[in-house]
Tab-separated table of C-alpha atoms in Angstrom:
chain	number	residue	atom	x	y	z
A	183	MET	CA	0.000	0.000	0.000
A	184	ASN	CA	3.002	2.313	0.131
A	185	HIS	CA	3.702	2.520	-3.632
A	186	PRO	CA	2.027	5.672	-5.015
A	187	ALA	CA	0.919	4.124	-8.331
A	188	ARG	CA	-0.431	0.787	-7.144
A	189	PRO	CA	-3.987	-0.078	-6.214
A	190	VAL	CA	-4.771	0.006	-2.498
A	191	ALA	CA	-6.901	-3.098	-3.071
A	192	VAL	CA	-7.933	-5.206	-6.049
A	193	LEU	CA	-11.301	-6.968	-5.860
A	194	VAL	CA	-11.888	-10.280	-7.646
A	195	GLY	CA	-14.727	-12.775	-7.563
A	196	PRO	CA	-17.594	-14.238	-9.528
A	197	PRO	CA	-20.457	-12.267	-11.059
A	198	GLY	CA	-22.797	-10.925	-8.401
A	199	ALA	CA	-20.268	-11.113	-5.560
A	200	GLY	CA	-20.438	-7.334	-5.160
A	201	LYS	CA	-17.102	-6.247	-6.598
A	202	THR	CA	-18.442	-2.932	-7.925
A	203	THR	CA	-20.748	-2.124	-4.995
A	204	ILE	CA	-18.169	-3.076	-2.362
A	205	GLY	CA	-15.406	-1.421	-4.370
A	206	ARG	CA	-17.188	1.937	-4.505
A	207	LYS	CA	-17.956	1.883	-0.782
A	208	LEU	CA	-14.448	0.709	0.118
A	209	ALA	CA	-12.900	3.506	-1.945
A	210	ARG	CA	-15.124	6.090	-0.242
A	211	ARG	CA	-14.197	4.685	3.175
A	212	LEU	CA	-10.470	4.804	2.347
A	213	ASP	CA	-10.813	8.194	0.592
A	214	VAL	CA	-9.249	6.923	-2.635
A	215	PRO	CA	-10.604	6.698	-6.205
A	216	PHE	CA	-12.488	3.660	-7.510
A	217	ARG	CA	-12.219	2.096	-10.968
A	218	ASP	CA	-14.068	-0.856	-12.445
A	219	ALA	CA	-12.012	-2.717	-15.089
A	220	ASP	CA	-15.142	-3.605	-17.081
A	221	GLN	CA	-16.075	0.075	-17.292
A	222	MET	CA	-12.495	0.915	-18.293
A	223	ILE	CA	-12.733	-1.644	-21.120
A	224	GLU	CA	-16.012	-0.163	-22.343
A	225	GLU	CA	-14.511	3.336	-22.277
A	226	ALA	CA	-11.378	2.209	-24.126
A	227	GLU	CA	-13.347	0.308	-26.772
A	228	GLY	CA	-16.306	2.651	-27.123
A	229	ARG	CA	-18.791	-0.223	-26.847
A	230	SER	CA	-20.358	-2.436	-24.203
A	231	ILE	CA	-18.919	-5.754	-23.080
A	232	PRO	CA	-21.850	-7.711	-24.604
A	233	GLU	CA	-21.133	-5.900	-27.901
A	234	ILE	CA	-17.433	-6.797	-27.715
A	235	PHE	CA	-18.335	-10.451	-27.066
A	236	ALA	CA	-20.848	-10.452	-29.947
A	237	ASP	CA	-18.575	-8.650	-32.433
A	238	ALA	CA	-15.152	-10.059	-31.589
A	239	GLY	CA	-15.676	-13.080	-29.315
A	240	GLU	CA	-14.406	-13.962	-25.876
A	241	PRO	CA	-10.699	-14.389	-26.826
A	242	ALA	CA	-10.568	-10.833	-28.214
A	243	PHE	CA	-12.360	-9.511	-25.132
A	244	ARG	CA	-9.892	-11.321	-22.838
A	245	ALA	CA	-6.922	-9.790	-24.704
A	246	ILE	CA	-8.391	-6.302	-24.236
A	247	GLU	CA	-9.111	-7.075	-20.579
A	248	GLU	CA	-5.548	-8.284	-19.991
A	249	ARG	CA	-4.134	-5.049	-21.447
A	250	VAL	CA	-6.488	-2.771	-19.476
A	251	VAL	CA	-5.858	-4.609	-16.192
A	252	ALA	CA	-2.069	-4.520	-16.700
A	253	GLU	CA	-2.154	-0.756	-17.208
A	254	ALA	CA	-4.402	-0.212	-14.180
A	255	LEU	CA	-2.172	-2.320	-11.927
A	256	GLU	CA	0.798	-0.141	-12.916
A	257	THR	CA	-0.805	3.301	-12.834
A	258	PHE	CA	-3.894	3.359	-10.621
A	259	SER	CA	-3.687	4.119	-6.903
A	260	GLY	CA	-7.154	3.398	-5.563
A	261	VAL	CA	-9.574	0.480	-5.306
A	262	LEU	CA	-9.739	-1.563	-8.513
A	263	SER	CA	-12.508	-4.042	-9.302
A	264	LEU	CA	-11.753	-6.692	-11.933
A	265	GLY	CA	-14.249	-8.500	-14.118
A	266	GLY	CA	-15.103	-12.004	-12.949
A	267	GLY	CA	-13.090	-13.663	-15.717
A	268	ALA	CA	-9.922	-11.562	-15.490
A	269	VAL	CA	-8.240	-14.331	-13.486
A	270	LEU	CA	-8.521	-16.694	-16.472
A	271	SER	CA	-5.374	-15.042	-17.850
A	272	ALA	CA	-2.156	-16.529	-16.464
A	273	THR	CA	-0.464	-13.228	-17.305
A	274	THR	CA	-2.993	-11.278	-15.236
A	275	ARG	CA	-2.657	-13.735	-12.341
A	276	ALA	CA	1.123	-13.252	-12.417
A	277	ARG	CA	0.679	-9.463	-12.463
A	278	LEU	CA	-1.586	-9.656	-9.407
A	279	ARG	CA	1.198	-11.154	-7.275
A	280	GLY	CA	2.276	-8.711	-4.597
A	281	HIS	CA	-1.021	-6.799	-4.682
A	282	ARG	CA	-3.640	-6.791	-1.933
A	283	VAL	CA	-6.179	-8.887	-3.830
A	284	ILE	CA	-9.471	-9.381	-2.011
A	285	HIS	CA	-11.459	-12.394	-3.201
A	286	LEU	CA	-15.168	-11.762	-2.648
A	287	THR	CA	-17.137	-15.009	-2.364
A	288	ILE	CA	-20.811	-15.798	-2.780
A	289	GLY	CA	-22.927	-18.931	-3.092
A	290	VAL	CA	-24.396	-20.103	-6.392
A	291	ALA	CA	-28.053	-19.290	-5.624
A	292	GLU	CA	-27.284	-15.766	-4.405
A	293	GLY	CA	-24.809	-15.177	-7.251
A	294	VAL	CA	-27.427	-16.189	-9.824
A	295	ARG	CA	-30.064	-14.016	-8.162
A	296	ARG	CA	-27.788	-10.963	-8.147
A	297	SER	CA	-26.539	-11.562	-11.712
A	298	ARG	CA	-29.850	-11.982	-13.542
A	299	GLY	CA	-30.461	-9.483	-16.326
A	300	ALA	CA	-27.198	-7.672	-15.771
A	301	GLY	CA	-25.793	-7.889	-19.327
A	302	ARG	CA	-23.480	-10.794	-18.575
A	303	PRO	CA	-22.818	-12.625	-21.851
A	304	LEU	CA	-21.411	-15.780	-20.250
A	305	LEU	CA	-24.602	-16.246	-18.198
A	306	ALA	CA	-27.094	-15.444	-20.972
A	307	GLY	CA	-29.692	-18.067	-21.903
A	308	GLY	CA	-30.187	-21.679	-20.922
A	309	ASP	CA	-29.837	-22.992	-17.391
A	310	VAL	CA	-28.260	-19.994	-15.681
A	311	THR	CA	-27.723	-21.874	-12.408
A	312	ALA	CA	-25.797	-24.666	-14.150
A	313	ARG	CA	-23.759	-22.107	-16.113
A	314	TYR	CA	-22.977	-20.141	-12.944
A	315	GLN	CA	-21.932	-23.323	-11.109
A	316	ALA	CA	-19.646	-24.327	-13.995
A	317	LEU	CA	-18.145	-20.840	-14.089
A	318	LEU	CA	-17.546	-20.921	-10.335
A	319	THR	CA	-16.027	-24.417	-10.483
A	320	GLU	CA	-13.580	-23.259	-13.164
A	321	ARG	CA	-12.652	-19.944	-11.574
A	322	ALA	CA	-12.706	-20.568	-7.792
A	323	PRO	CA	-9.185	-22.083	-7.722
A	324	LEU	CA	-7.898	-19.109	-9.734
A	325	TYR	CA	-9.495	-16.604	-7.354
A	326	ARG	CA	-7.882	-18.455	-4.429
A	327	GLU	CA	-4.522	-18.462	-6.245
A	328	VAL	CA	-4.408	-14.663	-6.500
A	329	ALA	CA	-6.121	-13.834	-3.194
A	330	TRP	CA	-4.310	-12.068	-0.409
A	331	SER	CA	-7.550	-12.271	1.581
A	332	THR	CA	-10.985	-13.852	1.124
A	333	VAL	CA	-14.221	-12.236	2.322
A	334	SER	CA	-17.747	-13.605	1.997
A	335	THR	CA	-20.498	-11.270	0.814
A	336	GLU	CA	-23.220	-13.908	1.256
A	337	ARG	CA	-26.110	-12.520	3.338
A	338	ARG	CA	-23.950	-9.710	4.718
A	339	SER	CA	-24.455	-5.981	4.477
A	340	SER	CA	-22.018	-4.137	2.270
A	341	GLY	CA	-21.078	-2.041	5.307
A	342	LYS	CA	-19.920	-5.094	7.280
A	343	VAL	CA	-17.988	-6.408	4.286
A	344	VAL	CA	-16.255	-3.053	3.809
A	345	THR	CA	-15.405	-2.815	7.522
A	346	GLU	CA	-13.858	-6.291	7.434
A	347	ILE	CA	-11.762	-5.415	4.377
A	348	VAL	CA	-10.617	-2.105	5.898
A	349	ASP	CA	-9.630	-3.902	9.131
A	350	ARG	CA	-7.586	-6.409	7.144
A	351	LEU	CA	-5.907	-3.779	4.969
A	352	GLU	CA	-5.055	-1.531	7.913
A	353	SER	CA	-3.775	-4.355	10.124
A	354	GLY	CA	-1.910	-6.092	7.299
A	355	ASP	CA	-3.547	-9.336	8.471
A	356	PRO	CA	-5.455	-11.051	5.643
A	357	HIS	CA	-7.480	-13.011	8.218
A	358	ALA	CA	-8.374	-10.240	10.681
A	359	ARG	CA	-11.961	-10.371	11.929
A	360	SER	CA	-13.906	-7.179	11.978
A	361	THR	CA	-14.866	-5.934	15.427
A	362	ALA	CA	-18.416	-5.617	14.042
A	363	ASP	CA	-18.523	-9.380	13.422
A	364	ARG	CA	-17.102	-10.414	16.809
A	365	SER	CA	-20.083	-9.396	18.905
């Protein structure tokens, strides 16, 4: 956290885990800027993520994502939220080493509920629950690989989640329990 051009925290996790919501609140609490990598991609490309997927396919999207995330990790000094699939890139996972990466977790049912109708091309159509479970099965080990700390967002207020993350960042202990959760 002492390097001026490095994120204070990087949030990773599956769709619906709360990366953007928690990220915004965490940034406000820490009085630092917030950036969402998916939004950065849309700004850089001048089109939405579903449009990029439809026009160029997932491999092209992942290449753009890898480039945008690499630049943000080098130049951004706030709270950075990554798209759920950013960890699929071995290059991105390697770049995340040494950063305070917070893995936000959520169960399948809650993740599906929160992700419905949110313009998520990999969850569109068919059995969304089965697709979400498959996505989680594939990505969970990758989230754990890059995580400095893991925090559940399942049935917890965003305020409690943010307090727990702040406690961990400030103490330097990736397993610190929030005083709000000890009562």
